[in-house]
PDB file of C-alpha atoms in Angstrom:
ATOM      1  CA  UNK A  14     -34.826  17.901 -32.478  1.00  0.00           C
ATOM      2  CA  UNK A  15     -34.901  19.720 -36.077  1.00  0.00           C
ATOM      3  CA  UNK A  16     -36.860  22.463 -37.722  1.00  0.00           C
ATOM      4  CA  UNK A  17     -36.351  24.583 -34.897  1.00  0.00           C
ATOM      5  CA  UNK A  18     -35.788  27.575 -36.828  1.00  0.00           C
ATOM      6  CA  UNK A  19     -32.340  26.958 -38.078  1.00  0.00           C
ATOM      7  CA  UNK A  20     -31.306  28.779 -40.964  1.00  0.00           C
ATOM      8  CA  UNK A  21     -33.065  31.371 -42.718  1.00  0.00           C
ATOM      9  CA  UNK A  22     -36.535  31.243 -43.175  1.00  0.00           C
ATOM     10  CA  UNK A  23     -36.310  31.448 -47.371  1.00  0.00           C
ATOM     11  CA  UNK A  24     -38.075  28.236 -48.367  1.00  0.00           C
ATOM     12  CA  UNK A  25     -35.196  27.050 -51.351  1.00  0.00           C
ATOM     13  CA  UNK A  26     -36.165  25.219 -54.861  1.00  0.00           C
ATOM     14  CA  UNK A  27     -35.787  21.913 -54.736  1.00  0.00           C
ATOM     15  CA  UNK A  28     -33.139  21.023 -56.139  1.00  0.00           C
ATOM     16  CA  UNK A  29     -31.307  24.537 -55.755  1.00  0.00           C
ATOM     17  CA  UNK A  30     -27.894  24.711 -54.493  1.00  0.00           C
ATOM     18  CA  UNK A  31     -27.122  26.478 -51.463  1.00  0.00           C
ATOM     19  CA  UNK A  32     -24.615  29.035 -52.066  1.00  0.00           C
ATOM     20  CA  UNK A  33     -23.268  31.553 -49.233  1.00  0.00           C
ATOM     21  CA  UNK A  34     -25.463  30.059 -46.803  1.00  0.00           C
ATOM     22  CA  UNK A  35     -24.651  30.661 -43.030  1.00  0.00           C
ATOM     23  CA  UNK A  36     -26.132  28.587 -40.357  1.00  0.00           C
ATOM     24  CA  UNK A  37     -27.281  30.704 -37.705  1.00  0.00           C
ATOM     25  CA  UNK A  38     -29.088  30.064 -33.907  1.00  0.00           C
ATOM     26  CA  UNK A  39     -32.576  31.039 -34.353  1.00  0.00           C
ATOM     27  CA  UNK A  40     -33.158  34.302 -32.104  1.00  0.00           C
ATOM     28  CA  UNK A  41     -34.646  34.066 -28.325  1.00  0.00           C
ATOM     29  CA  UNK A  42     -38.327  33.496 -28.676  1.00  0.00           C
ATOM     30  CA  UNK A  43     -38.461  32.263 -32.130  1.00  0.00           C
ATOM     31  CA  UNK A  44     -40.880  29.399 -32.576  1.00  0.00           C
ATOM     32  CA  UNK A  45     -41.523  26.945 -35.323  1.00  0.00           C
ATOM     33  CA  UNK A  46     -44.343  26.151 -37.521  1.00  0.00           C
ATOM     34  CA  UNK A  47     -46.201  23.970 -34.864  1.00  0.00           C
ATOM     35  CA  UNK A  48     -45.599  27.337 -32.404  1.00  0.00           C
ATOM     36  CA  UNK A  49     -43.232  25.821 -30.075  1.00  0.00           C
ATOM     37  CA  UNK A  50     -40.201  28.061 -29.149  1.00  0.00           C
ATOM     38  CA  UNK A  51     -36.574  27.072 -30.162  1.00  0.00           C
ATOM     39  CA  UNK A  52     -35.287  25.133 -27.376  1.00  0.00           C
ATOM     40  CA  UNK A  53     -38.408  24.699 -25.182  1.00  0.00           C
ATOM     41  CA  UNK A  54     -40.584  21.747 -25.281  1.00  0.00           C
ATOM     42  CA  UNK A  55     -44.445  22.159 -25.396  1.00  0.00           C
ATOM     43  CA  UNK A  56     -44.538  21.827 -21.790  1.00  0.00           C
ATOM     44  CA  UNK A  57     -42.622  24.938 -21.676  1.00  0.00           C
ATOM     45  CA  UNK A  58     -39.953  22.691 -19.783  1.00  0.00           C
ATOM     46  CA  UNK A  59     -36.305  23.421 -21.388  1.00  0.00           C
ATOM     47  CA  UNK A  60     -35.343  20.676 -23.708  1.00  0.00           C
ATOM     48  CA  UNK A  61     -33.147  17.562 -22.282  1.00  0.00           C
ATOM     49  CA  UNK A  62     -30.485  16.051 -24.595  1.00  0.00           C
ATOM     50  CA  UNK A  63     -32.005  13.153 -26.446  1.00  0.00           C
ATOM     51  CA  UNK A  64     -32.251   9.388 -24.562  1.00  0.00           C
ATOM     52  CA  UNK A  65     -31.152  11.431 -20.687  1.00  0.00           C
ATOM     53  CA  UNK A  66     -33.659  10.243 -18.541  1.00  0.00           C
ATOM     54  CA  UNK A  67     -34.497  12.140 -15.905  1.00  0.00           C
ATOM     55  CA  UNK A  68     -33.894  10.061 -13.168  1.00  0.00           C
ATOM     56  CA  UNK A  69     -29.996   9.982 -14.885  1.00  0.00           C
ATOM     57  CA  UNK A  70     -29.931  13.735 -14.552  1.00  0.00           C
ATOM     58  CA  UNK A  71     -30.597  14.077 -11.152  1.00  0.00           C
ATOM     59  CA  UNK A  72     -28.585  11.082  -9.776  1.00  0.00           C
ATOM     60  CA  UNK A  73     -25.779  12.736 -11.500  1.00  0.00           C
ATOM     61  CA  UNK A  74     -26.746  16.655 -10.149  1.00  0.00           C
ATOM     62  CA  UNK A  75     -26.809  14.882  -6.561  1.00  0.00           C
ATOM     63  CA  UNK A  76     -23.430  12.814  -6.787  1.00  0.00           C
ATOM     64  CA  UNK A  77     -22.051  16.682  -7.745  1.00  0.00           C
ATOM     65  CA  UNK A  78     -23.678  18.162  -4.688  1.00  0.00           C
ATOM     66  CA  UNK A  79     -22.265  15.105  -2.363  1.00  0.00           C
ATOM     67  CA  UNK A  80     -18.887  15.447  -3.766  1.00  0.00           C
ATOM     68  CA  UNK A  81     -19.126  19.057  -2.557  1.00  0.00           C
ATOM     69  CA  UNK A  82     -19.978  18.016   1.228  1.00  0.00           C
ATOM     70  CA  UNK A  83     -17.096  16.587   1.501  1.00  0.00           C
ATOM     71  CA  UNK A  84     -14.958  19.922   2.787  1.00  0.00           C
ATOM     72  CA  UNK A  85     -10.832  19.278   2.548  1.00  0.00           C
ATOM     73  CA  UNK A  86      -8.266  21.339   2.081  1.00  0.00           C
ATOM     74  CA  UNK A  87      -6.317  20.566  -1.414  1.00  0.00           C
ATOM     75  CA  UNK A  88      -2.724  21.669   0.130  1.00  0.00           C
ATOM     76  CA  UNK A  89      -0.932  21.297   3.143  1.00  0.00           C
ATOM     77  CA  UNK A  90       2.557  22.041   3.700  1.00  0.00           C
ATOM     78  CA  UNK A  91       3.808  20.832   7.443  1.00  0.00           C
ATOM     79  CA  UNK A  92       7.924  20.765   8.375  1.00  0.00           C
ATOM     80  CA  UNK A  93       9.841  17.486  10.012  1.00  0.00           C
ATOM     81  CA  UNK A  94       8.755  17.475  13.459  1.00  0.00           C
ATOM     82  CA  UNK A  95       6.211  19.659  14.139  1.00  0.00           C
ATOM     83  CA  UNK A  96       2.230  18.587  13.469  1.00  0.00           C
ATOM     84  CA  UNK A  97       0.071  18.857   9.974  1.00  0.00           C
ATOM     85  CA  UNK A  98      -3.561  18.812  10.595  1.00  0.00           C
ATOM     86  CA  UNK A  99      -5.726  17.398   7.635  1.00  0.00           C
ATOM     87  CA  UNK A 100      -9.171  18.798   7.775  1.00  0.00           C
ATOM     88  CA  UNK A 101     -11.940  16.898   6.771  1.00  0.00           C
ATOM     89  CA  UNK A 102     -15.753  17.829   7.662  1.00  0.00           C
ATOM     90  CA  UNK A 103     -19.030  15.977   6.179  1.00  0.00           C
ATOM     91  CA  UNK A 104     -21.461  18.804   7.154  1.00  0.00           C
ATOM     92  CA  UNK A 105     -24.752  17.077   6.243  1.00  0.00           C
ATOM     93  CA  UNK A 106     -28.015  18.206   8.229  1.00  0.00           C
ATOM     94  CA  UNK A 107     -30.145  15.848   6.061  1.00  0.00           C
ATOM     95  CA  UNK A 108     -31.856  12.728   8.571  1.00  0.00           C
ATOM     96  CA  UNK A 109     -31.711  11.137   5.336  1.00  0.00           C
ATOM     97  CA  UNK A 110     -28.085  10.458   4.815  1.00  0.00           C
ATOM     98  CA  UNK A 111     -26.612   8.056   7.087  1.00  0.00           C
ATOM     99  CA  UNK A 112     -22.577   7.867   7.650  1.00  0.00           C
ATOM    100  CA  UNK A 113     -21.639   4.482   8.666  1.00  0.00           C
ATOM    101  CA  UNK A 114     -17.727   5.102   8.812  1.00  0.00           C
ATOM    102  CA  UNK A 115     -15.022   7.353   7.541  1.00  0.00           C
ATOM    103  CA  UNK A 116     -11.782   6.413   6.523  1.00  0.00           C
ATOM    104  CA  UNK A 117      -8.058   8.066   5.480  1.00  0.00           C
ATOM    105  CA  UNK A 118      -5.889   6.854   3.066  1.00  0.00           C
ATOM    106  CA  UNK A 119      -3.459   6.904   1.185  1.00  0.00           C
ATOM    107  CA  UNK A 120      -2.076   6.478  -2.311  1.00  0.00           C
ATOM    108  CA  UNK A 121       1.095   4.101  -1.697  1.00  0.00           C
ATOM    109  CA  UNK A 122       2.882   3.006  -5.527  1.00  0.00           C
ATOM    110  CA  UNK A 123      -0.176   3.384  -7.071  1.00  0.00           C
ATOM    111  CA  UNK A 124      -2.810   1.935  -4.940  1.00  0.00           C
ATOM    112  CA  UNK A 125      -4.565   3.498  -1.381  1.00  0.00           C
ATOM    113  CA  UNK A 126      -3.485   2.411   1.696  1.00  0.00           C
ATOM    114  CA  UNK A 127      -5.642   2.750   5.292  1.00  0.00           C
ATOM    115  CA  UNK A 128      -4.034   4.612   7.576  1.00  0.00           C
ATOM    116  CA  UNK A 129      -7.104   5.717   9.645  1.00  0.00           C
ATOM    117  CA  UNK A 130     -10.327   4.144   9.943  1.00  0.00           C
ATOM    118  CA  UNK A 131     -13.244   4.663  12.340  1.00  0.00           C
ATOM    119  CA  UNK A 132     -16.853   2.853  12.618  1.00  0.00           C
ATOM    120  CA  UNK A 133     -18.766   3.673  15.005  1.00  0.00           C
ATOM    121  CA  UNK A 134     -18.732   1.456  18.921  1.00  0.00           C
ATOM    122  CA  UNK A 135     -15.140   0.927  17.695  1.00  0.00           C
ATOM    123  CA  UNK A 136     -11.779   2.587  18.907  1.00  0.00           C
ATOM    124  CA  UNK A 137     -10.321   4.496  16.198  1.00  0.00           C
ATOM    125  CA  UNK A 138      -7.844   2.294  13.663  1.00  0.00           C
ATOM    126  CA  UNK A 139      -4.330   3.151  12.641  1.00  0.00           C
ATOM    127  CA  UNK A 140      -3.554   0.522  10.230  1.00  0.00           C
ATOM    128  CA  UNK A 141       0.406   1.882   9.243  1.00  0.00           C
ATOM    129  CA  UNK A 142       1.391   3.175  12.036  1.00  0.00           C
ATOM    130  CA  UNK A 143       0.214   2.044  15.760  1.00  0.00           C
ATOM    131  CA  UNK A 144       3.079   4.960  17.602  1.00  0.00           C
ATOM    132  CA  UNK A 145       0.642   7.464  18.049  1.00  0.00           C
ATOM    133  CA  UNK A 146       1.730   9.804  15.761  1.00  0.00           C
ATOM    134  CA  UNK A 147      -1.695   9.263  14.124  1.00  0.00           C
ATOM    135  CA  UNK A 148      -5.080  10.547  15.763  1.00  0.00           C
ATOM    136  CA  UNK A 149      -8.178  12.023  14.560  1.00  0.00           C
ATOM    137  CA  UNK A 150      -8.880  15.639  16.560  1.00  0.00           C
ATOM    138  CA  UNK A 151     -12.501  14.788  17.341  1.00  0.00           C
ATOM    139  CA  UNK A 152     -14.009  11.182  16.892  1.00  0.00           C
ATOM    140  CA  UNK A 153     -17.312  11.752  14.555  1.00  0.00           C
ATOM    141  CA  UNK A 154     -18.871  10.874  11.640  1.00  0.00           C
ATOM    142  CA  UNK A 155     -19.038  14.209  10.127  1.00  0.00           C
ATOM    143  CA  UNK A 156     -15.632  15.629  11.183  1.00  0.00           C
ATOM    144  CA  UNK A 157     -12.437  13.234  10.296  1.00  0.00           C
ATOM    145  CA  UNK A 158      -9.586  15.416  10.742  1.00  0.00           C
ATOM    146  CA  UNK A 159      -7.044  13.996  10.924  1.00  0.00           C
ATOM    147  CA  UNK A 160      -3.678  15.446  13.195  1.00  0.00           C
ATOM    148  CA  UNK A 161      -0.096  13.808  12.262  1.00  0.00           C
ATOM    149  CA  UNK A 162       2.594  14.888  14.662  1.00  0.00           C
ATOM    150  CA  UNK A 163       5.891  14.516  14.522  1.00  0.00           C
ATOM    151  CA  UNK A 164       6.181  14.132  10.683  1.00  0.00           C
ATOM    152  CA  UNK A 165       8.296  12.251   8.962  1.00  0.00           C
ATOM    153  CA  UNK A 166       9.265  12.781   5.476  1.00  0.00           C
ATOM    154  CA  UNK A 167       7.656  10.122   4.729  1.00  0.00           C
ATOM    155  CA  UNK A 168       4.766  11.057   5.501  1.00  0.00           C
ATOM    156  CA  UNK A 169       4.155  13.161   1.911  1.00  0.00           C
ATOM    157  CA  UNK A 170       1.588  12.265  -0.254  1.00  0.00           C
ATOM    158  CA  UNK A 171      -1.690  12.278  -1.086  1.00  0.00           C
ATOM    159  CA  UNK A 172      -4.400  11.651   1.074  1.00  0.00           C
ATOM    160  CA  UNK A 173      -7.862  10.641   0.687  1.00  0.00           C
ATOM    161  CA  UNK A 174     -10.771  11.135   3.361  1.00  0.00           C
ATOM    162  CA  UNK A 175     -13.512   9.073   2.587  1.00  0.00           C
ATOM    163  CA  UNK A 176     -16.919   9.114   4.166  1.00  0.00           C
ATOM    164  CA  UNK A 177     -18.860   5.820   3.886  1.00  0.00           C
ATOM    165  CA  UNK A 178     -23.030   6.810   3.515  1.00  0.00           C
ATOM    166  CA  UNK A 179     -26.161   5.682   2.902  1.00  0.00           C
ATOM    167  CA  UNK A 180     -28.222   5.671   0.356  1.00  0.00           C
ATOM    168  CA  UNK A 181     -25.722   7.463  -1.767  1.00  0.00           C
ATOM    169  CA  UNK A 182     -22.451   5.688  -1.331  1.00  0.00           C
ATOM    170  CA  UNK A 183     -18.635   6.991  -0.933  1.00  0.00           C
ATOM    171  CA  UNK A 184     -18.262  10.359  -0.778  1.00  0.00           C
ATOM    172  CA  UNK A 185     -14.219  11.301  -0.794  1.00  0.00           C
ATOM    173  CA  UNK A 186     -12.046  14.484  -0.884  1.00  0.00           C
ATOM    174  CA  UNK A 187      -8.041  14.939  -1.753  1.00  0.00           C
ATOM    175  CA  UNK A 188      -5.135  16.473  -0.170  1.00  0.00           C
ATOM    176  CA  UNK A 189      -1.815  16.881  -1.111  1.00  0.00           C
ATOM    177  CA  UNK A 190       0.539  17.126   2.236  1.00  0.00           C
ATOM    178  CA  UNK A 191       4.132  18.667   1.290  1.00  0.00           C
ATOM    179  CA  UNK A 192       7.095  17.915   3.904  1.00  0.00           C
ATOM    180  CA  UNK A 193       9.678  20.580   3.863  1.00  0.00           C
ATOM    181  CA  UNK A 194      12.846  20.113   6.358  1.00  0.00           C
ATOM    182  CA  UNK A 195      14.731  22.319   7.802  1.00  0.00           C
ATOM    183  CA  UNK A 196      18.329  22.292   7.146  1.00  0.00           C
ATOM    184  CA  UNK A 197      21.469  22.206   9.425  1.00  0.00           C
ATOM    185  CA  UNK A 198      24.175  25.044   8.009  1.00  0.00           C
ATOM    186  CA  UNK A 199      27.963  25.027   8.430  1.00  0.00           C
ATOM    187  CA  UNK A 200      31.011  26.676   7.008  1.00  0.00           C
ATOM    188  CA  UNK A 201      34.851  25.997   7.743  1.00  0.00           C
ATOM    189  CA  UNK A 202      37.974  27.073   6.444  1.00  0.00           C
ATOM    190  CA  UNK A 203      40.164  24.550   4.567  1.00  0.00           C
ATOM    191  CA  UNK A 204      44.230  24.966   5.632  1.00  0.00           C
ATOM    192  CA  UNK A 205      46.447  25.843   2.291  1.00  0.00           C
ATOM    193  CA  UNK A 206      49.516  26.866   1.831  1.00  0.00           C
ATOM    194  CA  UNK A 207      50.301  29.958  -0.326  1.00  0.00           C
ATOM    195  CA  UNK A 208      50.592  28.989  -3.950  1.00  0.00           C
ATOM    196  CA  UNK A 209      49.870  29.509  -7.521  1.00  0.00           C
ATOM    197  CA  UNK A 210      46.566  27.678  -7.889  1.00  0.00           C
ATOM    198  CA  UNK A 211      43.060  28.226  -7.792  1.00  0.00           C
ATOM    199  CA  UNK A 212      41.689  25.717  -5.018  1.00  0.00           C
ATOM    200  CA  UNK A 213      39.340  25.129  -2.328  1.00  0.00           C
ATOM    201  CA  UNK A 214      39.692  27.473   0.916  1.00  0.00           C
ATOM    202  CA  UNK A 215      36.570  27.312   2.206  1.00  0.00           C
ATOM    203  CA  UNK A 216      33.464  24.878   2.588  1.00  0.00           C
ATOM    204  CA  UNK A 217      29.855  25.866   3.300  1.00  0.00           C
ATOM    205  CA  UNK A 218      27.388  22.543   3.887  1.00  0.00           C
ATOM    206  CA  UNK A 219      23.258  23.012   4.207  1.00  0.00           C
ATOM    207  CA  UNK A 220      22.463  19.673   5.164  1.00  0.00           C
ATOM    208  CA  UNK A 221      19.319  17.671   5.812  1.00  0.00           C
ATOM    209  CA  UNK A 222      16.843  20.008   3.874  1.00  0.00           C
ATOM    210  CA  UNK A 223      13.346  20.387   1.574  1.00  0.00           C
ATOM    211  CA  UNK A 224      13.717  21.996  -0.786  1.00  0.00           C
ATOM    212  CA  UNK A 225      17.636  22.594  -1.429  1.00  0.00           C
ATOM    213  CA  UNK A 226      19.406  25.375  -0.150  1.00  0.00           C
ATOM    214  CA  UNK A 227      20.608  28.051  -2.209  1.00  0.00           C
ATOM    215  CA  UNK A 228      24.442  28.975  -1.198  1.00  0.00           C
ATOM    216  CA  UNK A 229      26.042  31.703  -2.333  1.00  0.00           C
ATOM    217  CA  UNK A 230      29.094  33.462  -0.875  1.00  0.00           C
ATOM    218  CA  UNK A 231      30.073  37.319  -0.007  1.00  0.00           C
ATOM    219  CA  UNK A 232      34.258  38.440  -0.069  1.00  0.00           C
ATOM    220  CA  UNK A 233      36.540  40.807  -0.596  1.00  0.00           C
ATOM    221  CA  UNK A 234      39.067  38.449  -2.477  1.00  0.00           C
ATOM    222  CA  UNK A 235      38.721  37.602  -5.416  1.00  0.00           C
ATOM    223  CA  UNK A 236      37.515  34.133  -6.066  1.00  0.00           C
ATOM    224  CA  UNK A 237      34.042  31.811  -7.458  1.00  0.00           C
ATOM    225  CA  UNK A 238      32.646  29.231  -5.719  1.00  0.00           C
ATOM    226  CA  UNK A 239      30.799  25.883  -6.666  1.00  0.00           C
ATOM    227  CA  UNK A 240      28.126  23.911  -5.478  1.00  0.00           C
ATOM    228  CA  UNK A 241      26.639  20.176  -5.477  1.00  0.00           C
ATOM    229  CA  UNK A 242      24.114  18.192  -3.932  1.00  0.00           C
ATOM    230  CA  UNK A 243      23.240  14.709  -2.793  1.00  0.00           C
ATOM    231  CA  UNK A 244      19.538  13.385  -2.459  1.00  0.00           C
ATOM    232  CA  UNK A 245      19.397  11.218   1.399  1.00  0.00           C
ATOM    233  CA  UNK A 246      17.187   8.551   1.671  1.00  0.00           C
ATOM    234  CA  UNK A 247      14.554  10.183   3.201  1.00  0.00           C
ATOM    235  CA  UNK A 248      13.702  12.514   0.583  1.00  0.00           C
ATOM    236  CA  UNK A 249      16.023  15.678   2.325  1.00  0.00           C
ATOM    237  CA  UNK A 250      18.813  16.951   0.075  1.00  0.00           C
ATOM    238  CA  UNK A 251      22.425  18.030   1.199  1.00  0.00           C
ATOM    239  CA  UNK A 252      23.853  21.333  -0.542  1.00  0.00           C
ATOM    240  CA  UNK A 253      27.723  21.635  -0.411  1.00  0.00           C
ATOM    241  CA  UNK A 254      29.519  24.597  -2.220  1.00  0.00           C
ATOM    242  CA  UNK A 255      32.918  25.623  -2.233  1.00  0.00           C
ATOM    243  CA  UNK A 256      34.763  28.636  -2.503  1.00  0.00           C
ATOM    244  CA  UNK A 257      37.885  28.331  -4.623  1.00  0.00           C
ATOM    245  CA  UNK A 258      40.514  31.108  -5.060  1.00  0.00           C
ATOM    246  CA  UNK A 259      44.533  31.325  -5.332  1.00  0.00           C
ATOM    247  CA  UNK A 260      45.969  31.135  -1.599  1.00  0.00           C
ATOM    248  CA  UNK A 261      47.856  34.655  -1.105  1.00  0.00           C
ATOM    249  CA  UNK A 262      49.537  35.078   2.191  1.00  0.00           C
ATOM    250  CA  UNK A 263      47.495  38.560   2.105  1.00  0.00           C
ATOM    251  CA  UNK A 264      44.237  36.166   3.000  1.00  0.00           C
ATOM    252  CA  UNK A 265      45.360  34.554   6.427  1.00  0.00           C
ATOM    253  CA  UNK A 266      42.660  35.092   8.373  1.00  0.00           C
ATOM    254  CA  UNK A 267      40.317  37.244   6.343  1.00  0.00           C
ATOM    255  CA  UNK A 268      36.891  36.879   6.664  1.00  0.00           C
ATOM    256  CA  UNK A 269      34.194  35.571   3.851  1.00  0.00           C
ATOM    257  CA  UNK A 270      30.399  34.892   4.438  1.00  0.00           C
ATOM    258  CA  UNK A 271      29.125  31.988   3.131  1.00  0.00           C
ATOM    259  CA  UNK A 272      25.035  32.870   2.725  1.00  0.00           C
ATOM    260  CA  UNK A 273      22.564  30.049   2.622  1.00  0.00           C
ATOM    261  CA  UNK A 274      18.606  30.597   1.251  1.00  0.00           C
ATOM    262  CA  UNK A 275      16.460  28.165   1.854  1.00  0.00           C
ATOM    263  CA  UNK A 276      12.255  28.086   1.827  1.00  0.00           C
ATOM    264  CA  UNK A 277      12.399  27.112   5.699  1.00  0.00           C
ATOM    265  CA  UNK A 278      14.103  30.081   6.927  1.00  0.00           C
ATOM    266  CA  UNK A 279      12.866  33.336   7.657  1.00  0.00           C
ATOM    267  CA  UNK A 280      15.887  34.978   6.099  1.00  0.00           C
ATOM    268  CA  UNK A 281      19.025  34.473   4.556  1.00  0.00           C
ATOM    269  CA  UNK A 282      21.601  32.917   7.365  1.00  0.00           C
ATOM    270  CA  UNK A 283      25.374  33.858   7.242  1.00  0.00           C
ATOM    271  CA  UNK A 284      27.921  32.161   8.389  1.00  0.00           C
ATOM    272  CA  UNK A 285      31.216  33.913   8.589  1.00  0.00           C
ATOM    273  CA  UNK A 286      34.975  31.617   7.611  1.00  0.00           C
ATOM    274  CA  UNK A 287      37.999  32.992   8.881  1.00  0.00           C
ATOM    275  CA  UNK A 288      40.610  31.531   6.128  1.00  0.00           C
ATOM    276  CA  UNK A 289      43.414  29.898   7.068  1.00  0.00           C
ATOM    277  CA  UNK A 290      46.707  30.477   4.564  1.00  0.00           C
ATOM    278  CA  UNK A 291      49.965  29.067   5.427  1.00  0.00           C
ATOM    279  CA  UNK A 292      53.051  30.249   4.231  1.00  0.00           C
ATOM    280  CA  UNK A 293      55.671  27.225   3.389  1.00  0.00           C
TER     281      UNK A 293
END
């Protein structure tokens, strides 16, 4: 709509050039020369943008308000082996919404795979995986959460629970489930002989674990240390550092800590190397 009081209210010349004019809303209450206030419509109803119908508007306030039924948890983080529950609830009291069937899945190179389904007068479906590491914790149409146990690392991703109704169509919420993985730590001594040359007396290994470890190492000697890692097939990563230092016969069997952090564990875990130098 124009002429709704836009501007200031100084009728110009025609013809006159505008100069230092500033466009500004017209103040709260403010009506124009037929008497109608500045974003109100006769009616008194506020003002819809142009060509919205109404029917538009509220198909699109109810798909919001469906949307929101739909009551997941974004995140879940769950370790190898023990159980991840994703919770999904459809909390409708309305006699007027209908749920024929509700359905997980999940997003597998870029398209959604089933891996739970459930209609109603039919045994729950487990499309990817029939060992029964799949279930849902109560069978309903308006609760479709969903337990894994044990999990794999494969089992990451990002999962969709969909809830199949009537007359408004697929309603759907997301979750994200994180695997982390525990790690298996060791630490040996290498056997060297005394010598002038910085080398490896000492190995620590976190092994098997989500995220990587952190190693670090505590001694008395002097010495640095050194670490890689190597990415397994299942998604864990394997931390190895070393701790390097010039074999002095002073070193036989003193004792360094070699100190892994890793998300999984409660606290730092040391694990003390007696060395092992030889002399020739």
């Amino acid at each position: 709509m124009t002429g709704l009081g836009i501007g200031s209210r100084a009728q110009r010349r025609p013809g006159a050039a505008a100069r230092g004019r500033t466009d500004t809303a017209a103040p709260a209450g403010h009506r124009d020369a037929a008497g109608h206030r500045a974003g109100v419509e006769p009616s008194g109803a506020p003002l819809r943008p142009m060509g919205a119908p109404r029917s538009l508007i509220f198909w699109c306030l109810l798909s919001v308000v469906l949307s929101q039924r739909v009551k997941v948890r974004n995140e879940v983080t769950g370790y190898v082996g023990d159980e991840a529950m994703l919770q999904c609830l459809f909390p409708t009291t309305s006699s007027e919404i209908k749920v024929s069937q509700v359905t997980w899945m999940k997003e597998m190179g870029g398209k959604k795979q089933n891996v739970a389904v459930y209609l109603p007068d039919h045994k729950p479906n487990f499309p990817l995986d029939n060992s029964g590491r799949l279930r849902f914790l109560n069978v309903s149409l308006q609760d479709a959460t969903l337990i894994i146990q044990p999990l794999r690392m494969s089992d990451e991703g990002t999962y969709i629970c969909e809830f199949a109704t009537y007359p408004h169509g697929n309603e759907d919420g997301v979750t994200k489930l994180s695997i982390l993985a525990r790690p298996t730590n060791t630490a040996e001594s290498r056997k060297v002989v005394v010598g002038n040359t910085t080398i490896p007396v000492a190995v620590c290994t976190s092994a098997n674990g989500k995220p990587p470890a952190r190693i670090t190492w505590t001694s008395s000697l002097p010495g640095n240390f050194n670490a890689s890692e190597v990415t397994n097939e299942d998604g864990t990563v394997t931390v190895t550092s070393q701790f390097n230092m010039v074999p002095m016969a002073v070193a036989d069997q003193q004792q360094i800590t070699c100190v892994i952090n890793q998300r999984t564990l409660a606290k730092p875990e040391n694990v003390l190397v007696t060395l092992s130098v030889l002399c020739e």
